[in-house]
Coordinates of C-alpha atoms in Angstrom, one line a residue:
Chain A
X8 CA -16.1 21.8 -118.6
X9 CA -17.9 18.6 -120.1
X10 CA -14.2 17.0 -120.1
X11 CA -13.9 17.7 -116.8
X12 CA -17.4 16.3 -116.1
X13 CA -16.5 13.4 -117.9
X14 CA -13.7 12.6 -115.8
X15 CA -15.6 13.3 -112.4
X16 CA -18.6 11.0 -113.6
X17 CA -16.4 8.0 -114.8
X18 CA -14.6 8.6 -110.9
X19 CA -18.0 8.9 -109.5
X20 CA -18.7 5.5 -111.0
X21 CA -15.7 3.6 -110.3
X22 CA -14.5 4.4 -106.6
X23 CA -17.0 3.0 -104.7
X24 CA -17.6 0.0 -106.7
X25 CA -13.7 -0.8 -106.0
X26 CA -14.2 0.6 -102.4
X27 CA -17.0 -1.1 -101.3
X28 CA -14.6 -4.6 -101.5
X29 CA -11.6 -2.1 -99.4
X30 CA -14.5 -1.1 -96.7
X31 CA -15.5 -5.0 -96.5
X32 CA -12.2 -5.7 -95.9
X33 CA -11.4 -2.9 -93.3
X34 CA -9.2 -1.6 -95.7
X35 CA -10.5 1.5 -95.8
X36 CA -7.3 3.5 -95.5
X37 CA -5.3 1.7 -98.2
X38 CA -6.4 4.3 -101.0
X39 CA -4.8 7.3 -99.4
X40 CA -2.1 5.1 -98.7
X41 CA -1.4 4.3 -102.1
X42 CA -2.4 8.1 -103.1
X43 CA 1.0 9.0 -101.2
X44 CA 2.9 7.0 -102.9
X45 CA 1.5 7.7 -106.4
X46 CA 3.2 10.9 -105.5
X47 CA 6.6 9.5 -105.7
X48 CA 4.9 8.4 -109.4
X49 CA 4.2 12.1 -110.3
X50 CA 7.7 13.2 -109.1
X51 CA 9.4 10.6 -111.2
X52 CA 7.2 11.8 -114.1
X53 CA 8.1 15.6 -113.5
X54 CA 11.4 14.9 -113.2
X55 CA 11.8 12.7 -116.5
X56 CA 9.7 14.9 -118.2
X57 CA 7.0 11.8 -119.0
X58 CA 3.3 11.9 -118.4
X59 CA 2.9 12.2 -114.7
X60 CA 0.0 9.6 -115.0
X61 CA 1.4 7.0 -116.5
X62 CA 4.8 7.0 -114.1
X63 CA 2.1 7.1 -111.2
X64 CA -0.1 4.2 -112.6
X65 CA 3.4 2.5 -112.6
X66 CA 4.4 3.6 -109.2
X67 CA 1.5 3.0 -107.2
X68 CA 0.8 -0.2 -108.9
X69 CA 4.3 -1.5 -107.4
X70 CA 3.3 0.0 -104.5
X71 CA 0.1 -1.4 -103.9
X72 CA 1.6 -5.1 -104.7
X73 CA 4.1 -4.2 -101.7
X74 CA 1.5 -3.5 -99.6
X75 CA -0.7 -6.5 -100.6
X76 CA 2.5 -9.2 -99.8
X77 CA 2.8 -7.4 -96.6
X78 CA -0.5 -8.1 -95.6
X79 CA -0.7 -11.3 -97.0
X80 CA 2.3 -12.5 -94.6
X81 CA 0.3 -11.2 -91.5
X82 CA 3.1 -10.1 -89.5
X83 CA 2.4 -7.3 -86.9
X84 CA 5.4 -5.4 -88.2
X85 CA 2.9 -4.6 -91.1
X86 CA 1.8 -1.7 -89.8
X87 CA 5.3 -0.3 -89.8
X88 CA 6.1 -1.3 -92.7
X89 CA 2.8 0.6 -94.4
X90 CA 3.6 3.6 -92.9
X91 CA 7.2 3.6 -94.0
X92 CA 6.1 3.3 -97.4
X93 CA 3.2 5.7 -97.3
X94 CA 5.5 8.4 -95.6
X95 CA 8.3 7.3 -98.1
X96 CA 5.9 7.9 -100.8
X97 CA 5.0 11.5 -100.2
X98 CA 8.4 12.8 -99.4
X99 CA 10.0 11.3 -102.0
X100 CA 6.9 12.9 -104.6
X101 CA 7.9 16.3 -102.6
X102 CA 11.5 16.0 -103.3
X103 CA 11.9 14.7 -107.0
X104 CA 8.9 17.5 -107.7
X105 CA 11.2 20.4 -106.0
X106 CA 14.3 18.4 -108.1
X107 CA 12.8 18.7 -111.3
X108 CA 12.2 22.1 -112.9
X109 CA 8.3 22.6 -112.7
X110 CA 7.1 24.8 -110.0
X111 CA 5.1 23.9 -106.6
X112 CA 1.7 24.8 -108.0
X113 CA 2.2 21.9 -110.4
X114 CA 2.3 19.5 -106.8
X115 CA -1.3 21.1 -105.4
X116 CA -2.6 20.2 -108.4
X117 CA -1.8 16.7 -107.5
X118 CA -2.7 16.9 -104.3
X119 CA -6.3 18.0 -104.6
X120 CA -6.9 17.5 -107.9
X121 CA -7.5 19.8 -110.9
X122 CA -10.1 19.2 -113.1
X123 CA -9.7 22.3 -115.5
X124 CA -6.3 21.9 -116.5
X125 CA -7.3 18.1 -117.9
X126 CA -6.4 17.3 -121.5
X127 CA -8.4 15.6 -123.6
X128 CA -5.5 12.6 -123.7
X129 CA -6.0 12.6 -119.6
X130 CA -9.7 12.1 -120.2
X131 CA -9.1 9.5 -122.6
X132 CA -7.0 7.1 -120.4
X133 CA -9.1 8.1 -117.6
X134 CA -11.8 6.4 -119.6
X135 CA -10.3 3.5 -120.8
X136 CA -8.6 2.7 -117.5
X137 CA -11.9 3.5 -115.7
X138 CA -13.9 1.6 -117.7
X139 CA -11.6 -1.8 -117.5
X140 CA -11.6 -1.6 -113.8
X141 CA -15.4 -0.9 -113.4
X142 CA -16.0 -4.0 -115.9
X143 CA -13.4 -6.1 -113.4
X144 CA -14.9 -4.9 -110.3
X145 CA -18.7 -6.1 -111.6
X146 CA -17.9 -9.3 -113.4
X147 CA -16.1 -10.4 -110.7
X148 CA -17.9 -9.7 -107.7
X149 CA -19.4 -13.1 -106.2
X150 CA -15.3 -14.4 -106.3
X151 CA -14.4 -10.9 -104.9
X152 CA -16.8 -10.7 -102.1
X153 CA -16.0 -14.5 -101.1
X154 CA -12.6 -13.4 -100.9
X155 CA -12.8 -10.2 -99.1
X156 CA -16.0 -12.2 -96.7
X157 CA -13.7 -15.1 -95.7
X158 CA -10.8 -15.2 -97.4
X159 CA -9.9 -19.3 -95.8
X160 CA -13.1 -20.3 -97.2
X161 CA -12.3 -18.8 -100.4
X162 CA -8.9 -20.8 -100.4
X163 CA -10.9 -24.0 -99.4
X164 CA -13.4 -23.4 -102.7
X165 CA -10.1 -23.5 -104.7
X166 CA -10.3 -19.8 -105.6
X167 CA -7.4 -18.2 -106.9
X168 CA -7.4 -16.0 -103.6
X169 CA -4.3 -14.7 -104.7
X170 CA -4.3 -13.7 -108.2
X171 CA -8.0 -12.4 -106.8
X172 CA -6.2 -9.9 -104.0
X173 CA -3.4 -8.9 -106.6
X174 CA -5.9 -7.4 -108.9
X175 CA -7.5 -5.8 -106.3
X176 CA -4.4 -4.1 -105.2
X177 CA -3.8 -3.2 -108.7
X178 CA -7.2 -1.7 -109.4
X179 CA -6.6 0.1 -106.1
X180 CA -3.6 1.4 -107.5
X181 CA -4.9 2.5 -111.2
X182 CA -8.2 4.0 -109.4
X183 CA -5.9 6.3 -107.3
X184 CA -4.1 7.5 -110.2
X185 CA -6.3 8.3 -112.7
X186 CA -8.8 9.9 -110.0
X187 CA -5.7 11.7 -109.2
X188 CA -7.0 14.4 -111.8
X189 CA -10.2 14.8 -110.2
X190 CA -10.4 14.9 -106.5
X191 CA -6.4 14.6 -106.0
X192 CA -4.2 12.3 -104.1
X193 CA -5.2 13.8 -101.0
X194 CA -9.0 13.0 -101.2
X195 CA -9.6 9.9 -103.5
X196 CA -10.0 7.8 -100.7
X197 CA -13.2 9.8 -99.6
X198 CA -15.1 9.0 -102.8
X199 CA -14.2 5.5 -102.4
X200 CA -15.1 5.2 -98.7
X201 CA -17.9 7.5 -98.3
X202 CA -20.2 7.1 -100.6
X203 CA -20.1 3.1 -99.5
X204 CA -20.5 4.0 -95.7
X205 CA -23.4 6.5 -96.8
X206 CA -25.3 3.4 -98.9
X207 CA -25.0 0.0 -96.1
X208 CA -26.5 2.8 -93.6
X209 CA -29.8 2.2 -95.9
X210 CA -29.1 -1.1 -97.3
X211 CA -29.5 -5.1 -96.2
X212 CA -27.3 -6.5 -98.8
X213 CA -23.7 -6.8 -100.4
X214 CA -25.7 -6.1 -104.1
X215 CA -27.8 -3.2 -103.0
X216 CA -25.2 -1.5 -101.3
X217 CA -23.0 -1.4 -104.0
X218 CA -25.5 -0.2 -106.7
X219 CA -26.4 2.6 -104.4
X220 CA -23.0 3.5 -103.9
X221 CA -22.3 3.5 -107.2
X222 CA -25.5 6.0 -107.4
X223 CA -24.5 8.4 -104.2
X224 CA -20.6 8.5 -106.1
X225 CA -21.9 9.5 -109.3
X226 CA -24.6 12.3 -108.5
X227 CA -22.0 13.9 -105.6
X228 CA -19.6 13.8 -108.5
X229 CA -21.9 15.2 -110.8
X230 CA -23.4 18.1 -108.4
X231 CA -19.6 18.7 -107.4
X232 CA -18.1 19.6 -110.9
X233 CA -21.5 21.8 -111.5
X234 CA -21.5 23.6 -108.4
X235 CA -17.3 24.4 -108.1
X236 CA -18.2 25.8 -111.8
X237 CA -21.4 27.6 -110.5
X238 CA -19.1 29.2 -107.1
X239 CA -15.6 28.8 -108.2
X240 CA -14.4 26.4 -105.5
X241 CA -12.3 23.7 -106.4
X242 CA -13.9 20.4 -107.8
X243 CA -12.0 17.6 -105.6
X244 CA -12.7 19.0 -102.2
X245 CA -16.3 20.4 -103.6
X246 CA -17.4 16.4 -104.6
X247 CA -15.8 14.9 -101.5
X248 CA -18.0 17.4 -99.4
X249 CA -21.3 16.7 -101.2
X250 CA -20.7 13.1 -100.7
X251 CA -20.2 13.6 -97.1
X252 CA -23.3 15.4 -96.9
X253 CA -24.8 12.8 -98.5
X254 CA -24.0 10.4 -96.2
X255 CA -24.9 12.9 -93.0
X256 CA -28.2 13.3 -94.4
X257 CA -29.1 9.3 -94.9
X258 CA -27.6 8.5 -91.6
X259 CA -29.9 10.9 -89.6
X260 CA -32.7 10.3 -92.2
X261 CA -32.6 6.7 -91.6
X262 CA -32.4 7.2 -87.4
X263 CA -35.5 9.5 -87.5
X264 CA -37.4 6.9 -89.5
X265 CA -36.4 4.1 -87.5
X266 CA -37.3 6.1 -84.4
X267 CA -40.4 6.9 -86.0
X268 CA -41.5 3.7 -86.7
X269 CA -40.7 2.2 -83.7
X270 CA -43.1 4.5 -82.0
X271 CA -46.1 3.8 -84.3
X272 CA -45.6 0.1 -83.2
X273 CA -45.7 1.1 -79.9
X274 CA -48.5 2.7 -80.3
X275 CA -50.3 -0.2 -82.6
X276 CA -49.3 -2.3 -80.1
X277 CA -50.0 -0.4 -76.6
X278 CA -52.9 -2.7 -75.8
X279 CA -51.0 -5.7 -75.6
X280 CA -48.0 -4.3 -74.1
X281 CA -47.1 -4.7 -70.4
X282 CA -47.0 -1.8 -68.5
X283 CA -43.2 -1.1 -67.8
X284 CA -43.2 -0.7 -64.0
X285 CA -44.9 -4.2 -63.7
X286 CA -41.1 -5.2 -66.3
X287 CA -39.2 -3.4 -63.6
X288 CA -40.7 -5.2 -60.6
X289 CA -40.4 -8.7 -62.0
X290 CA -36.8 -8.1 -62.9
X291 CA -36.1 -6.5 -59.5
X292 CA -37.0 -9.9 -57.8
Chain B
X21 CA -12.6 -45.3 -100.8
X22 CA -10.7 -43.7 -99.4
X23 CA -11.6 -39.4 -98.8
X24 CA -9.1 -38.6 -96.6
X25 CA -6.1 -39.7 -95.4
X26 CA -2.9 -38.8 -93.6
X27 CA 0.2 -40.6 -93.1
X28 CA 3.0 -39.1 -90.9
X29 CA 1.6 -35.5 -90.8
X30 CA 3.5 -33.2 -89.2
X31 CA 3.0 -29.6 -88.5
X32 CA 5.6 -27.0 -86.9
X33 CA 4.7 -23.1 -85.8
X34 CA 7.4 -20.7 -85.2
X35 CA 9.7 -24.6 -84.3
X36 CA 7.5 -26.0 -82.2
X37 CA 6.1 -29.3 -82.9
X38 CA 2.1 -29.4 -82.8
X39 CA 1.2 -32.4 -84.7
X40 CA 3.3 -35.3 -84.6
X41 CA 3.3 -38.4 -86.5
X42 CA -0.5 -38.4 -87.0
X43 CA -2.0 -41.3 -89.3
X44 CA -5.6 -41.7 -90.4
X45 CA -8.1 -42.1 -92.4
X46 CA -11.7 -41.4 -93.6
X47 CA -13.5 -43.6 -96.4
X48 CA -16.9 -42.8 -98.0
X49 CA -20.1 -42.2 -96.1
X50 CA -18.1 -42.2 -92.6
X51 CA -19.2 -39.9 -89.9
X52 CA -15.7 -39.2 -88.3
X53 CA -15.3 -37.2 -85.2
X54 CA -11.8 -35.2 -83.3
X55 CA -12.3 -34.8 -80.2
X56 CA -9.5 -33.0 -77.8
X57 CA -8.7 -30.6 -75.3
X58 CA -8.3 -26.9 -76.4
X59 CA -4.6 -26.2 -77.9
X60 CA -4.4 -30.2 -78.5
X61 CA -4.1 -29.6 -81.8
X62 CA -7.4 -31.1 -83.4
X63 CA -8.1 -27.8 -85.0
X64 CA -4.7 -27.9 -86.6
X65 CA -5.3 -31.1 -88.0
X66 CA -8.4 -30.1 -90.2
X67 CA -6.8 -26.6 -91.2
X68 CA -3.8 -28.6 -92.4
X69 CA -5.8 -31.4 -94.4
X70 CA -7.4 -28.6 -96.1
X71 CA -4.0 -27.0 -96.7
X72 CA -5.1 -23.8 -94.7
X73 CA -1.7 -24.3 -93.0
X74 CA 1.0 -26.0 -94.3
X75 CA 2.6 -29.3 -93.9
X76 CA 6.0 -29.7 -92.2
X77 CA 6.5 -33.6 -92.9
X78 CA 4.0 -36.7 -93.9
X79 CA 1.4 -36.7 -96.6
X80 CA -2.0 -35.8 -96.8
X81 CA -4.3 -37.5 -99.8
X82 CA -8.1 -35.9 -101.1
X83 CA -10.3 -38.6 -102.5
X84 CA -7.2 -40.4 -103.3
X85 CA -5.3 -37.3 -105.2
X86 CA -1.9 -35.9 -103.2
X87 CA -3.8 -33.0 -101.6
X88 CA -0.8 -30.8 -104.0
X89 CA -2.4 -32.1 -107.2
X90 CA -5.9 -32.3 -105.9
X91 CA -8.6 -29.5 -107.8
X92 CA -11.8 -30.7 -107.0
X93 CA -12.5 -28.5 -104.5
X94 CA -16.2 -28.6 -105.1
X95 CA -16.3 -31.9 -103.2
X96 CA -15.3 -30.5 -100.3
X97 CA -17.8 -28.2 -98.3
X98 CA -16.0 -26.5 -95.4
X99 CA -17.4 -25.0 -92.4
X100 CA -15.4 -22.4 -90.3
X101 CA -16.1 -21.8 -86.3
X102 CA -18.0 -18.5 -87.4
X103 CA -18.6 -16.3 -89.7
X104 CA -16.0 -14.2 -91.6
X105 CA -15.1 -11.2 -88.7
X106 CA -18.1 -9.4 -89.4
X107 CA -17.3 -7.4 -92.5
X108 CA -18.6 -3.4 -92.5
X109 CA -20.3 -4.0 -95.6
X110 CA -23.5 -5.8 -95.0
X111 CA -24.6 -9.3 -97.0
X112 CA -27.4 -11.0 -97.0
X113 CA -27.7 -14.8 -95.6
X114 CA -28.4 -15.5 -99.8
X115 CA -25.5 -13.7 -100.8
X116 CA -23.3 -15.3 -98.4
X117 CA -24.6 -19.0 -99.0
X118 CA -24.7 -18.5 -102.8
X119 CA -20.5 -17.9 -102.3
X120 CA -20.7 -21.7 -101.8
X121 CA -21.9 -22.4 -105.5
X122 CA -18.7 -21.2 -106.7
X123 CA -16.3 -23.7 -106.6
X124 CA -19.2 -25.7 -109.2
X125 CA -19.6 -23.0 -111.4
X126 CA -16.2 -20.8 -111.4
X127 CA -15.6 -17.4 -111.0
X128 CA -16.3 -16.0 -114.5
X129 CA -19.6 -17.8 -115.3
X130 CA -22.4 -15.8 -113.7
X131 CA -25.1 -17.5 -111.5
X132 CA -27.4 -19.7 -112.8
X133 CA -30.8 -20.9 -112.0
X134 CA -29.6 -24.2 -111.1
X135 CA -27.3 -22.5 -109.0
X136 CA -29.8 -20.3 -107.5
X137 CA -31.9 -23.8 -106.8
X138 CA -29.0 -25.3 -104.9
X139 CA -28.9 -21.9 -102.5
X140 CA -32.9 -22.0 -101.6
X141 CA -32.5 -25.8 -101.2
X142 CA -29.7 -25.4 -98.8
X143 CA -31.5 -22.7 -96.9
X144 CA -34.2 -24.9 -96.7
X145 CA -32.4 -27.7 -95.3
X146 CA -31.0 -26.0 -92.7
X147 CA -34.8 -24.2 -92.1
X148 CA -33.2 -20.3 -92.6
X149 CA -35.7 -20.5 -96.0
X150 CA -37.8 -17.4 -94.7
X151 CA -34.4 -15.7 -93.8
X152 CA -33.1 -15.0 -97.0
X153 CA -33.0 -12.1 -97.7
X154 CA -32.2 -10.9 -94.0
X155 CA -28.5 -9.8 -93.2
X156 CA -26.6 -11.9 -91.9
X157 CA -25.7 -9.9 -89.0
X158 CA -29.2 -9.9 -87.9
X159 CA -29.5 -13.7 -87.4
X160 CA -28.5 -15.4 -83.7
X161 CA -25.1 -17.1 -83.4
X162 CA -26.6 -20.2 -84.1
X163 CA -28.6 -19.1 -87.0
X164 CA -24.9 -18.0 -88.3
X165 CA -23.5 -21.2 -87.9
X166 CA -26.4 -22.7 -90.2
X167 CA -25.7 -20.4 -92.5
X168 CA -22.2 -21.5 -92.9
X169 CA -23.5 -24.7 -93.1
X170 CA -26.2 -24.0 -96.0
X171 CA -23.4 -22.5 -97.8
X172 CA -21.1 -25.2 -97.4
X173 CA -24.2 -27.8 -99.0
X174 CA -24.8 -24.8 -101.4
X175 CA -21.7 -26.3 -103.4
X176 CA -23.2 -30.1 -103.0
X177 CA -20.0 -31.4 -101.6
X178 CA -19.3 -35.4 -101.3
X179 CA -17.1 -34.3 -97.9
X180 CA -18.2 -32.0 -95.3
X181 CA -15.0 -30.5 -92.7
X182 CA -16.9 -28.8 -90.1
X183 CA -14.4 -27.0 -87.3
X184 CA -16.1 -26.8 -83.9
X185 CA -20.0 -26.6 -85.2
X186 CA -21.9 -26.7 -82.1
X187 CA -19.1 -24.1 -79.6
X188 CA -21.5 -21.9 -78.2
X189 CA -24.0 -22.7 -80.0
X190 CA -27.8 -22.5 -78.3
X191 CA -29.6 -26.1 -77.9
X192 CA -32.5 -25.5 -80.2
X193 CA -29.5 -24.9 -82.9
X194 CA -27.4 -27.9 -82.0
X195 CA -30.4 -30.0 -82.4
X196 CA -31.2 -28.6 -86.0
X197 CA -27.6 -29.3 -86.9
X198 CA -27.3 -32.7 -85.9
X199 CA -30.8 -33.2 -87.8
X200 CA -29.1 -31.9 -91.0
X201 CA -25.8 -33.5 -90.8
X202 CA -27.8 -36.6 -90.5
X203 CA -29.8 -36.5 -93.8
X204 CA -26.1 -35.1 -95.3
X205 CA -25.1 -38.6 -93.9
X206 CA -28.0 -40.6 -95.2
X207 CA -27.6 -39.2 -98.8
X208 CA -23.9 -41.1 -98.9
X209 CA -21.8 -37.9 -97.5
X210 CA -18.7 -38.2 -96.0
X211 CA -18.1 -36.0 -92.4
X212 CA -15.5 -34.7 -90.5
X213 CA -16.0 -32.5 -87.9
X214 CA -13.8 -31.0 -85.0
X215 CA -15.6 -30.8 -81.7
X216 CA -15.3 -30.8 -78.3
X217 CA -18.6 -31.7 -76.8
X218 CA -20.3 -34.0 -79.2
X219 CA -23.9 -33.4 -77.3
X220 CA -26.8 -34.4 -80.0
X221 CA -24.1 -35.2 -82.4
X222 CA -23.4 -38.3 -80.8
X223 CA -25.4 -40.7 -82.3
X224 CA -24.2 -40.1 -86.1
X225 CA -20.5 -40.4 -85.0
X226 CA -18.7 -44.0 -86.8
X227 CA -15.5 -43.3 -85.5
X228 CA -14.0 -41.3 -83.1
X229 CA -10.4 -40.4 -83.2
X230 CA -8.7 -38.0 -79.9
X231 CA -5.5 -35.9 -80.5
X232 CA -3.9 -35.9 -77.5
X233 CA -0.3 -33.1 -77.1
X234 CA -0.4 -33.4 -81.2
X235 CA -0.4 -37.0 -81.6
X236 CA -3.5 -39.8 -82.0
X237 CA -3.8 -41.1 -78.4
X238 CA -7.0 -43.1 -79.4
X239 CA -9.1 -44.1 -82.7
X240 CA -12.2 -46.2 -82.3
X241 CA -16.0 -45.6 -81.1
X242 CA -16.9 -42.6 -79.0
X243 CA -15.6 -43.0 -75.8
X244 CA -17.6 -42.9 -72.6
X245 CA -17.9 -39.5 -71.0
X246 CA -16.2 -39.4 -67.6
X247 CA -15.8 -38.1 -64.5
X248 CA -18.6 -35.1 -64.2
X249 CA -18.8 -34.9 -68.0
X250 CA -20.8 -37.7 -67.2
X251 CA -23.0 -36.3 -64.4
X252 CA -26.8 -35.7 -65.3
X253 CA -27.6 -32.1 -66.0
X254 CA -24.3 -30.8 -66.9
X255 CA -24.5 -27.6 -68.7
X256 CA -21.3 -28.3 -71.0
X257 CA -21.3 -24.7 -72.3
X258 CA -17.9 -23.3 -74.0
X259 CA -17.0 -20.1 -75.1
X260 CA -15.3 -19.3 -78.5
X261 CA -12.1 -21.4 -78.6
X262 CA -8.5 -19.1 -79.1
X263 CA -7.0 -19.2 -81.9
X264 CA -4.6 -22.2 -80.9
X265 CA -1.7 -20.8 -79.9
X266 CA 0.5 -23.7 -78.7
X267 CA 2.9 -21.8 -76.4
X268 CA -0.1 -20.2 -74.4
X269 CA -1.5 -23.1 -71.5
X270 CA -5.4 -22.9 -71.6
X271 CA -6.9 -23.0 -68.4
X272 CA -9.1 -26.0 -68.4
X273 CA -12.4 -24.8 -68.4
X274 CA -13.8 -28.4 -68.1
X275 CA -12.9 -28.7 -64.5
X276 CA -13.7 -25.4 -63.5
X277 CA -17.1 -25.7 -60.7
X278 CA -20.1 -25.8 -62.7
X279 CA -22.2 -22.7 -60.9

C-alpha cells in the first residue's frame, strides 16, 4: 500500500509538469501514442524473460525519437506515419505477449495499470527515473517553453531547439513507462493532459498553471490510491476519474463565478449604464 | 561595419527558384527596409538570413561571421508576423518577453535581476508596463505585436529583423511602433524590417531595397508611392499575409476598389 502510494504520488507529480509542455504544443495525444508502443516494449520483455520496464523505457524511447523526426520534417504524411507506429505498437505488444509464455492477465495489467502487484525494485526506478525527469522538466523550463511557444524564435535565440525537443520526446517516453505501473498504458495520458487542462481553466500564466497542475496531479493521485484501497476499484482508472472530476468541478466553478461577478458589476454599475433598447435603436440606424 | 550581408543568395522550395542572385547589405545603425508584393519573396529573404530556411547557393555573413560559424545570437532580436499559434496553455506578456533574455543568459542559468530589469524596461518602452502580468491572449493584435517586440529588446540586441510589423496592425499601434523603433535607432541599432506598407515607418527608413519575382529590382531611398497608393485618404489595410507559397498566384489586393 504505501509502495503503491509512493509510485502514484511521484506519477502525480511528474505527468503534468511534462504535459503541460505536450498540451502547449497541441501534442496532447503523443502520450497514449507512445503508451502503445511501450507495449511492444513489455512484449519484448515478456518474451526475453527481462524486466518488462526496462525493455519498454527502451522501446518507447526509440519510439518517441521516431515520432519527434517525423514531426520535425513537417510533412503531412506525418499523420500516417504516427498512426502506423502507434497501431504497430499495440499489436505487436499483443502478439509477442500471446508468444511468450505468461498469460493475458499479465497484459491488463499493462494496460490499466496495477499498483498492488509493484515491487519494491519497480518503485525504486520509478523514483529515480521520476525524479530525473521532474528535475529536467523544472530547471529547464524558460528554454522549454520558448521552444514549445515559438519554436523559429527559439532557433533565432540560438537555442539548441533540437537537442531541447529530443529530450522532451525522451522524457515523454520514460514518463509513459514508468507510469505504466500506475494508471497503465491505456490512461497515462489522462494524468498528463487533465490535470493541465483542469489548472489554465483558473490560471493567467505559463508558471501558475504548471504549479497547480502539479497540485491537481498529486492530490487526484493521492485520493485515487486511498479510495481504490477504501472500495476495491482499480487505482489507474480510480485517479484518472478523480482528476477528471477535478477538472469538471473548476471549470463550472470558475463559469459560475465569472457569471457572478459580471452581474454584481452590472449592478454597481446600473446607474451609468445605457438602457439597452436605446443600444439597439442606435445600431438599428 | 558591416551586420548583414548577402552575396549571390539563392533559395529553392520543392525546385523552384524564389530568390535569385540577391546581393546586399546592411552596416551599423542603418534603418533598412524590403518592400514587395506578397509571394515576391521578401519574406524569404529575412527567414533565410536568419537561417530559418536554408540556403541553396550564395553566402550570407552576421556581423561579419559566415552566418554557419556565427553564435552570437543575442545580437540579433527577431520579430515574427505574430505571435506563436496561440498555444492552449496560457503565458503571461512577462513570461513571454522574459523568453527574449535567453540568448544573454543561456538556458541553464536561472533568471536574474538584471534580467528581470531588462523585461520591465522593455515593457516599458513599448508602454505594455501595466500589462504584465495579463495573458497574452487578452491583449489586442497590436498589443501582441508590441509584445514581440519588447521581447525581442528584452535580449538588448545590436540588430533588430522585424517580418511584416505593422500587417493589420490598428493605427494607434503603428504609431507606437514607429515611436520605438525610432529610439532603437537613436541608441546606434541596426534595423531590418520586412513590410509592405511603410505608413509612419517612413520617416526612419535609410535605405530601401524592393524584391521583385525573387531578385533586387531596386536599392536606394524609399520610392514615391504611386498610382492610388498615393491618393489622399487611402485606407492601405492588409490582412495577414499566406505563408508564401510560390506556386500559388496572390490576387493583388492592392488594386482591388477601395469601398
Amino acid at each position: 500500500m504505501i509502495r503503491a502510494l509512493v509510485g502514484a504520488l511521484i506519477i502525480g507529480l511528474t505527468a503534468p509538469a511534462l504535459g503541460i509542455y505536450l498540451v502547449q504544443r497541441r501534442l496532447s495525444l503523443i502520450g497514449d501514442g507512445i503508451g502503445h508502443v511501450a507495449l511492444t516494449g513489455v512484449g519484448v520483455g515478456l518474451l526475453l524473460q527481462q524486466s518488462p520496464v526496462l525493455t519498454a523505457v527502451i522501446v518507447s524511447v526509440v519510439g518517441a525519437i521516431g515520432v519527434e523526426l517525423v514531426r520535425e520534417r513537417g510533412r503531412t504524411s506525418g499523420d500516417l506515419a504516427l498512426a502506423l507506429l502507434f497501431y504497430g505498437g499495440i499489436a505487436g505488444g499483443v502478439v509477442l505477449v500471446g508468444l511468450s509464455d505468461s498469460n493475458s492477465g499479465n497484459l491488463v495489467q499493462y494496460l490499466f495499470g496495477s499498483l498492488i502487484t509493484t515491487t519494491r525494485a519497480d518503485v525504486i526506478v520509478i523514483a529515480i527515473l521520476g525524479v530525473a525527469v521532474l528535475v529536467a522538466m523544472l530547471a529547464l523550463r524558460p528554454a522549454l517553453f520558448a521552444v514549445c511557444n515559438d519554436e523559429e524564435y527559439a532557433k533565432v535565440s540560438g537555442l539548441p531547439v533540437r537537442t531541447l525537443n529530443l529530450l522532451l520526446a525522451v522524457t515523454t517516453a520514460v514518463t509513459v513507462t514508468i507510469a505504466m505501473r500506475t494508471v497503465g498504458l491505456l490512461l497515462v495520458s489522462a494524468l498528463m493532459v487533465v490535470p493541465v487542462a483542469a489548472a489554465q481553466q483558473v490560471t493567467r500564466g505559463f508558471r501558475t498553471t504548471m504549479a497547480v497542475a502539479m497540485l491537481i496531479g498529486v492530490v487526484a493521485a493521492a485520493a485515487g490510491v486511498t479510495v481504490s484501497g477504501e472500495v476495491d476499484t482499480p487505482p489507474g482508472a480510480t485517479i484518472v476519474i478523480l482528476a477528471i472530476a477535478v477538472f469538471l468541478a473548476i471549470t463550472v466553478g470558475s463559469t459560475v463565478w465569472r457569471v457572478l461577478r459580471q452581474r454584481m458589476n452590472l449592478d454597481g454599475n446600473h446607474q451609468h449604464a445605457e438602457p439597452s433598447d436605446v443600444v439597439l435603436q442606435a445600431g438599428a440606424r | 561595419m558591416s551586420v548583414v550581408a548577402v552575396r549571390h543568395g539563392a533559395v529553392t522550395y520543392g525546385g523552384r527558384h524564389v530568390l535569385r542572385d540577391v546581393n546586399f547589405e546592411v552596416t551599423t545603425g542603418q534603418v533598412v527596409a524590403i518592400l514587395g508584393a506578397n509571394g515576391s519573396g521578401k519574406s524569404t529573404l529575412v527567414r533565410t538570413i536568419l537561417g530559418l530556411v536554408p540556403l541553396a547557393g550564395g553566402e550570407i555573413d552576421l556581423f561579419g561571421t559566415p552566418r554557419a560559424r556565427f553564435r552570437t545570437w543575442a545580437r540579433i532580436g527577431y520579430v515574427p508576423q505574430r505571435i506563436g499559434a496561440g498555444s492552449g496553455v496560457p503565458a503571461t506578456v512577462g513570461e513571454v518577453v522574459a523568453s527574449g533574455r535567453l540568448a544573454r543568459r543561456g538556458i541553464f542559468r536561472p533568471a536574474r535581476a538584471a534580467d528581470r530589469d531588462a523585461v520591465r524596461a522593455a515593457l516599458e518602452d513599448v508602454g505594455l508596463l501595466d500589462r504584465i502580468n495579463d495573458p497574452v491572449t487578452t491583449l489586442s493584435g497590436g498589443q501582441q505585436q508590441r509584445t514581440l517586440i519588447a521581447r525581442a529588446l528584452a535580449g538588448r540586441p545590436d540588430l533588430l529583423v522585424l517580418d511584416e510589423p505593422t500587417a493589420g496592425v490598428d493605427a494607434a499601434s503603428q504609431e507606437a511602433f514607429a515611436a520605438v523603433l525610432g529610439r532603437f535607432a537613436e541608441r546606434g541599432g541596426t534595423i531590418l524590417l520586412v513590410a509592405h506598407e511603410l505608413g509612419p515607418l517612413e520617416p526612419l527608413i535609410d535605405k530601401a531595397v524592393v524584391v521583385h519575382d525573387g531578385r533586387i529590382a531596386y536599392e536606394g531611398r524609399v520610392p514615391e508611392p504611386a498610382g492610388h497608393h498615393a491618393a489622399p485618404g487611402h485606407d492601405h489595410v492588409h490582412p495577414h499575409a499566406e505563408p508564401e507559397r510560390p506556386a500559388i498566384c496572390v490576387a493583388p489586393t492592392d488594386r482591388m476598389p477601395a469601398s
